[in-house]
mmCIF file of C-alpha atoms in Angstrom:
data_model
loop_
_atom_site.group_PDB
_atom_site.id
_atom_site.type_symbol
_atom_site.label_atom_id
_atom_site.label_comp_id
_atom_site.label_asym_id
_atom_site.label_seq_id
_atom_site.Cartn_x
_atom_site.Cartn_y
_atom_site.Cartn_z
ATOM 1 C CA MET P 737 62.521 11.033 2.196
ATOM 2 C CA LEU P 738 63.209 12.498 5.619
ATOM 3 C CA SER P 739 66.877 12.974 4.759
ATOM 4 C CA GLN P 740 65.899 15.069 1.751
ATOM 5 C CA LEU P 741 63.151 16.894 3.655
ATOM 6 C CA VAL P 742 65.339 18.195 6.506
ATOM 7 C CA GLY P 743 68.147 19.152 4.146
ATOM 8 C CA GLU P 744 71.905 19.041 4.584
ATOM 9 C CA LYS P 745 71.812 21.142 7.758
ATOM 10 C CA GLY P 746 69.121 18.998 9.356
ATOM 11 C CA HIS P 747 69.538 15.599 10.955
ATOM 12 C CA VAL P 748 67.561 12.356 11.046
ATOM 13 C CA THR P 749 67.976 9.465 13.477
ATOM 14 C CA GLY P 750 66.627 6.057 12.486
ATOM 15 C CA ILE P 751 66.104 3.425 15.159
ATOM 16 C CA ASP P 752 65.254 -0.269 14.907
ATOM 17 C CA MET P 753 65.459 -3.128 17.388
ATOM 18 C CA THR P 754 66.879 -5.514 14.778
ATOM 19 C CA LYS P 755 70.618 -5.413 14.152
ATOM 20 C CA VAL P 756 70.254 -6.661 10.567
ATOM 21 C CA GLN P 757 67.798 -3.877 9.683
ATOM 22 C CA VAL P 758 70.177 -1.239 11.029
ATOM 23 C CA GLU P 759 73.136 -2.681 9.128
ATOM 24 C CA VAL P 760 71.185 -2.801 5.862
ATOM 25 C CA ALA P 761 70.078 0.815 6.323
ATOM 26 C CA LYS P 762 73.663 1.965 6.898
ATOM 27 C CA THR P 763 74.747 0.596 3.521
ATOM 28 C CA TYR P 764 72.573 3.211 1.778
ATOM 29 C CA LEU P 765 73.876 6.295 3.616
ATOM 30 C CA GLU P 766 76.444 7.202 0.988
ATOM 31 C CA TYR P 767 74.000 6.531 -1.863
ATOM 32 C CA HIS P 768 71.437 9.012 -0.543
ATOM 33 C CA MET P 769 74.092 11.551 0.401
ATOM 34 C CA GLU P 770 75.271 11.635 -3.214
ATOM 35 C CA LYS P 771 71.728 11.541 -4.603
ATOM 36 C CA PHE P 772 70.715 14.657 -2.657
ATOM 37 C CA GLY P 773 74.031 16.427 -3.226
ATOM 38 C CA PHE P 774 75.056 16.523 0.432
ATOM 39 C CA GLN P 775 78.693 16.832 1.493
ATOM 40 C CA ALA P 776 78.125 14.485 4.442
ATOM 41 C CA PRO P 777 75.364 12.078 5.550
ATOM 42 C CA ASN P 778 72.607 13.697 7.620
ATOM 43 C CA VAL P 779 71.217 10.388 8.909
ATOM 44 C CA THR P 780 72.339 8.214 11.820
ATOM 45 C CA PHE P 781 71.005 4.695 12.413
ATOM 46 C CA ILE P 782 71.038 3.164 15.877
ATOM 47 C CA GLN P 783 69.872 -0.141 17.301
ATOM 48 C CA GLY P 784 67.313 0.101 20.060
ATOM 49 C CA CYS P 785 63.663 -0.130 21.041
ATOM 50 C CA ILE P 786 61.057 2.582 20.593
ATOM 51 C CA GLU P 787 60.001 2.138 24.228
ATOM 52 C CA LYS P 788 63.640 2.581 25.360
ATOM 53 C CA LEU P 789 64.787 5.645 23.413
ATOM 54 C CA ALA P 790 66.815 7.128 26.280
ATOM 55 C CA GLU P 791 68.574 3.798 26.804
ATOM 56 C CA ALA P 792 69.461 3.804 23.080
ATOM 57 C CA GLY P 793 71.136 7.195 23.438
ATOM 58 C CA VAL P 794 68.327 9.544 22.368
ATOM 59 C CA GLN P 795 68.700 12.791 24.330
ATOM 60 C CA LYS P 796 65.800 14.577 26.037
ATOM 61 C CA GLU P 797 64.149 17.442 24.190
ATOM 62 C CA SER P 798 66.411 16.978 21.166
ATOM 63 C CA TYR P 799 63.978 16.323 18.288
ATOM 64 C CA ASP P 800 61.390 18.386 16.446
ATOM 65 C CA ILE P 801 59.388 15.425 15.199
ATOM 66 C CA VAL P 802 59.176 11.671 15.755
ATOM 67 C CA ILE P 803 57.667 9.550 12.982
ATOM 68 C CA SER P 804 56.496 5.979 13.430
ATOM 69 C CA ASN P 805 54.876 3.626 10.938
ATOM 70 C CA CYS P 806 52.894 0.772 12.517
ATOM 71 C CA VAL P 807 55.333 -0.085 15.308
ATOM 72 C CA VAL P 808 53.533 0.908 18.500
ATOM 73 C CA SER P 809 51.011 -1.918 18.058
ATOM 74 C CA LEU P 810 53.900 -4.397 18.349
ATOM 75 C CA VAL P 811 54.961 -3.034 21.745
ATOM 76 C CA PRO P 812 53.084 -4.317 24.819
ATOM 77 C CA ASP P 813 53.844 -1.224 26.955
ATOM 78 C CA LYS P 814 52.295 1.552 24.867
ATOM 79 C CA PRO P 815 52.257 4.221 27.622
ATOM 80 C CA ARG P 816 56.024 3.830 27.928
ATOM 81 C CA VAL P 817 56.427 4.350 24.174
ATOM 82 C CA LEU P 818 54.550 7.652 24.312
ATOM 83 C CA GLN P 819 56.433 8.678 27.466
ATOM 84 C CA GLU P 820 59.813 8.063 25.816
ATOM 85 C CA VAL P 821 58.777 9.967 22.697
ATOM 86 C CA TYR P 822 57.449 12.836 24.820
ATOM 87 C CA GLN P 823 60.805 13.098 26.592
ATOM 88 C CA ALA P 824 62.715 13.079 23.289
ATOM 89 C CA LEU P 825 60.636 15.879 21.728
ATOM 90 C CA LYS P 826 61.324 19.571 22.058
ATOM 91 C CA TYR P 827 58.431 21.767 23.124
ATOM 92 C CA GLY P 828 56.464 22.517 19.991
ATOM 93 C CA GLY P 829 57.409 19.139 18.537
ATOM 94 C CA GLU P 830 55.106 16.334 17.530
ATOM 95 C CA LEU P 831 54.698 12.593 17.157
ATOM 96 C CA TYR P 832 53.318 11.888 13.678
ATOM 97 C CA PHE P 833 52.478 8.207 13.455
ATOM 98 C CA SER P 834 50.352 5.564 11.812
ATOM 99 C CA ASP P 835 49.211 2.459 13.634
ATOM 100 C CA VAL P 836 46.452 -0.095 14.096
ATOM 101 C CA TYR P 837 43.542 0.518 16.490
ATOM 102 C CA ALA P 838 40.705 -1.669 17.711
ATOM 103 C CA SER P 839 37.006 -0.832 18.083
ATOM 104 C CA LEU P 840 37.011 -2.262 21.615
ATOM 105 C CA GLU P 841 39.344 -3.601 24.284
ATOM 106 C CA VAL P 842 41.164 -6.463 22.548
ATOM 107 C CA PRO P 843 40.329 -9.814 24.257
ATOM 108 C CA GLU P 844 43.143 -12.028 25.539
ATOM 109 C CA ASP P 845 42.530 -14.767 22.946
ATOM 110 C CA ILE P 846 43.311 -12.228 20.215
ATOM 111 C CA LYS P 847 46.319 -10.793 22.056
ATOM 112 C CA SER P 848 47.834 -14.236 22.567
ATOM 113 C CA HIS P 849 47.322 -15.344 18.954
ATOM 114 C CA LYS P 850 50.757 -15.328 17.284
ATOM 115 C CA VAL P 851 49.501 -14.669 13.752
ATOM 116 C CA LEU P 852 47.203 -11.823 14.811
ATOM 117 C CA TRP P 853 49.988 -10.298 16.893
ATOM 118 C CA GLY P 854 52.403 -10.537 13.983
ATOM 119 C CA GLU P 855 49.845 -8.814 11.758
ATOM 120 C CA CYS P 856 49.690 -5.906 14.260
ATOM 121 C CA LEU P 857 46.082 -6.761 15.220
ATOM 122 C CA GLY P 858 46.683 -8.595 18.492
ATOM 123 C CA GLY P 859 48.553 -5.636 19.962
ATOM 124 C CA ALA P 860 46.175 -2.964 18.669
ATOM 125 C CA LEU P 861 45.203 -0.276 21.147
ATOM 126 C CA TYR P 862 41.528 0.481 21.831
ATOM 127 C CA TRP P 863 41.205 3.769 19.915
ATOM 128 C CA LYS P 864 39.630 5.686 22.804
ATOM 129 C CA ASP P 865 42.554 4.805 25.069
ATOM 130 C CA LEU P 866 45.007 6.734 22.891
ATOM 131 C CA ALA P 867 43.627 10.110 24.010
ATOM 132 C CA ILE P 868 43.591 9.039 27.660
ATOM 133 C CA ILE P 869 47.199 7.827 27.630
ATOM 134 C CA ALA P 870 48.497 10.719 25.529
ATOM 135 C CA GLN P 871 46.964 13.470 27.667
ATOM 136 C CA LYS P 872 48.009 11.763 30.893
ATOM 137 C CA ILE P 873 51.625 11.898 29.685
ATOM 138 C CA GLY P 874 51.358 15.537 28.614
ATOM 139 C CA PHE P 875 50.463 15.542 24.924
ATOM 140 C CA CYS P 876 47.616 17.642 23.561
ATOM 141 C CA SER P 877 44.486 15.870 22.345
ATOM 142 C CA PRO P 878 45.300 13.560 19.393
ATOM 143 C CA ARG P 879 44.580 14.995 15.949
ATOM 144 C CA LEU P 880 43.195 12.381 13.560
ATOM 145 C CA VAL P 881 44.652 12.702 10.048
ATOM 146 C CA THR P 882 43.541 9.628 8.063
ATOM 147 C CA ALA P 883 41.894 6.253 8.709
ATOM 148 C CA ASN P 884 41.183 3.078 6.730
ATOM 149 C CA ILE P 885 39.297 -0.076 7.703
ATOM 150 C CA ILE P 886 41.408 -3.246 7.887
ATOM 151 C CA THR P 887 39.748 -6.358 6.462
ATOM 152 C CA VAL P 888 40.711 -9.893 7.485
ATOM 153 C CA GLN P 889 40.098 -12.257 4.591
ATOM 154 C CA ASN P 890 40.603 -15.471 6.511
ATOM 155 C CA LYS P 891 37.638 -17.429 7.904
ATOM 156 C CA GLU P 892 39.606 -18.933 10.792
ATOM 157 C CA LEU P 893 40.988 -15.562 11.912
ATOM 158 C CA GLU P 894 37.596 -13.911 11.445
ATOM 159 C CA SER P 895 36.053 -16.397 13.866
ATOM 160 C CA ILE P 896 38.680 -15.532 16.481
ATOM 161 C CA ILE P 897 38.303 -11.778 16.001
ATOM 162 C CA GLY P 898 34.520 -11.879 16.328
ATOM 163 C CA ASP P 899 32.963 -8.441 16.816
ATOM 164 C CA CYS P 900 36.296 -6.668 17.175
ATOM 165 C CA ARG P 901 37.046 -4.380 14.216
ATOM 166 C CA PHE P 902 40.364 -2.836 13.276
ATOM 167 C CA VAL P 903 41.429 0.361 11.563
ATOM 168 C CA SER P 904 44.712 1.786 10.343
ATOM 169 C CA ALA P 905 44.878 5.427 11.443
ATOM 170 C CA THR P 906 47.348 8.297 11.412
ATOM 171 C CA PHE P 907 47.461 10.721 14.339
ATOM 172 C CA ARG P 908 49.416 13.829 15.272
ATOM 173 C CA LEU P 909 50.363 14.322 18.937
ATOM 174 C CA PHE P 910 51.806 17.712 19.917
ATOM 175 C CA LYS P 911 54.003 18.543 22.894
ATOM 176 C CA LEU P 912 53.235 22.116 23.905
ATOM 177 C CA PRO P 913 54.255 24.157 26.986
ATOM 178 C CA LYS P 914 51.690 24.047 29.776
ATOM 179 C CA THR P 915 52.652 27.446 31.177
ATOM 180 C CA GLU P 916 51.256 29.476 28.306
ATOM 181 C CA PRO P 917 47.514 30.230 28.453
ATOM 182 C CA ALA P 918 45.475 29.071 25.506
ATOM 183 C CA LYS P 919 44.417 31.976 23.312
ATOM 184 C CA ARG P 920 42.287 32.148 20.221
ATOM 185 C CA CYS P 921 44.254 33.097 17.128
ATOM 186 C CA GLN P 922 43.950 33.301 13.376
ATOM 187 C CA VAL P 923 46.199 31.194 11.175
ATOM 188 C CA VAL P 924 46.867 32.266 7.589
ATOM 189 C CA TYR P 925 48.532 29.885 5.153
ATOM 190 C CA LYS P 926 50.797 31.766 2.759
ATOM 191 C CA GLY P 927 51.533 28.817 0.486
ATOM 192 C CA GLY P 928 55.018 27.863 -0.597
ATOM 193 C CA ILE P 929 54.854 24.109 -0.026
ATOM 194 C CA THR P 930 55.052 22.080 -3.233
ATOM 195 C CA GLY P 931 51.855 20.154 -3.801
ATOM 196 C CA HIS P 932 49.952 22.347 -1.318
ATOM 197 C CA GLU P 933 49.936 25.667 -3.140
ATOM 198 C CA LYS P 934 46.348 26.578 -2.230
ATOM 199 C CA ASP P 935 45.751 24.841 1.091
ATOM 200 C CA LEU P 936 47.493 22.812 3.781
ATOM 201 C CA ILE P 937 45.681 19.931 5.494
ATOM 202 C CA PHE P 938 46.321 19.995 9.254
ATOM 203 C CA ASP P 939 44.214 16.937 10.095
ATOM 204 C CA ALA P 940 40.945 15.282 9.073
ATOM 205 C CA ASN P 941 38.925 18.213 10.428
ATOM 206 C CA PHE P 942 40.986 21.317 9.698
ATOM 207 C CA THR P 943 42.554 22.743 6.526
ATOM 208 C CA PHE P 944 44.482 26.004 6.349
ATOM 209 C CA LYS P 945 43.627 27.827 3.135
ATOM 210 C CA ASP P 946 45.394 30.541 1.229
ATOM 211 C CA ILE P 947 43.279 33.688 1.659
ATOM 212 C CA ILE P 948 41.859 35.083 -1.599
ATOM 213 C CA ARG P 949 41.057 38.796 -1.587
ATOM 214 C CA ASP P 950 41.036 39.376 -5.356
ATOM 215 C CA PRO P 951 37.472 38.764 -6.685
ATOM 216 C CA PHE P 952 38.827 38.131 -10.195
ATOM 217 C CA LYS P 953 41.122 35.413 -8.863
ATOM 218 C CA LEU P 954 38.214 33.809 -7.006
ATOM 219 C CA ALA P 955 36.072 33.943 -10.141
ATOM 220 C CA GLU P 956 38.810 32.295 -12.173
ATOM 221 C CA GLU P 957 39.240 29.534 -9.601
ATOM 222 C CA SER P 958 35.480 28.973 -9.457
ATOM 223 C CA ASP P 959 35.234 28.728 -13.241
ATOM 224 C CA LYS P 960 37.852 25.973 -13.252
ATOM 225 C CA VAL P 961 35.627 23.903 -10.994
ATOM 226 C CA LYS P 962 32.227 24.715 -12.499
ATOM 227 C CA PRO P 963 31.634 27.371 -15.175
ATOM 228 C CA ARG P 964 29.001 29.889 -14.174
ATOM 229 C CA HIS P 965 26.590 31.365 -16.706
ATOM 230 C CA ALA P 966 24.235 34.183 -15.937
ATOM 231 C CA PRO P 967 20.559 33.417 -16.696
ATOM 232 C CA GLY P 968 19.340 34.632 -20.074
ATOM 233 C CA GLY P 969 22.827 35.652 -21.117
ATOM 234 C CA ALA P 970 22.815 38.626 -18.717
ATOM 235 C CA GLY P 971 25.966 39.385 -16.803
ATOM 236 C CA GLY P 972 26.352 39.106 -13.009
ATOM 237 C CA CYS P 973 23.750 41.052 -11.049
ATOM 238 C CA CYS P 974 22.187 42.574 -14.139
ATOM 239 C CA GLY P 975 18.872 41.154 -15.205
ATOM 240 C CA LYS P 976 17.401 41.118 -18.709
ATOM 241 C CA LYS P 977 15.920 44.580 -18.406
ATOM 242 C CA LYS P 978 18.889 46.168 -16.681
ATOM 243 C CA SER P 979 22.288 47.298 -17.851
ATOM 244 C CA CYS P 980 25.548 47.700 -15.964
#
């Protein structure tokens, strides 16, 4: 998906700590190149750890976006993960990632449980700590995008977890220059993104909408949601005894 998204002139780097995973991924490079009509592959796969990106050959300030799907919870040193990602991002770039978070500081008996660790629960970060770590490194405040409660349908594991609850959440972390003063501004979404013709969701709290200035267009859009009928068959602002 990322290969297609960035296009033939863009580039994607995939990284995994497992040699087998990297080798399997490489076997599909030519398939996707032909599927998207590219003259050459725009993806490179390397073996390495997410908390050791520089050691794996990832250059500083060389990427616009870093995407991670439930990997940070499997790394004991989470501040180092965010630090490495911060170094790899260009200014204006972001870390867009999903992971597992806990409702409180995870007790040692949960952390040391092999099954719970393997299920990404034992290594879950206390959700409030994410903002503290991120801002200490230099990221802006985390932007929450989505969240879903994780249920554990196992009596034995439930007894070990106790009062600790877990959630799968997606956050956006932005790396912005610190030299520029923060100024209020207006953002206008002009559309153009397939599937988001009328609005673009930034996070769980903010949505950029396409500005409507044409009253007829607004009326048409409103009618699609809920048809409006004037009382008594009169039109608009005109009452029964008035005419427009």
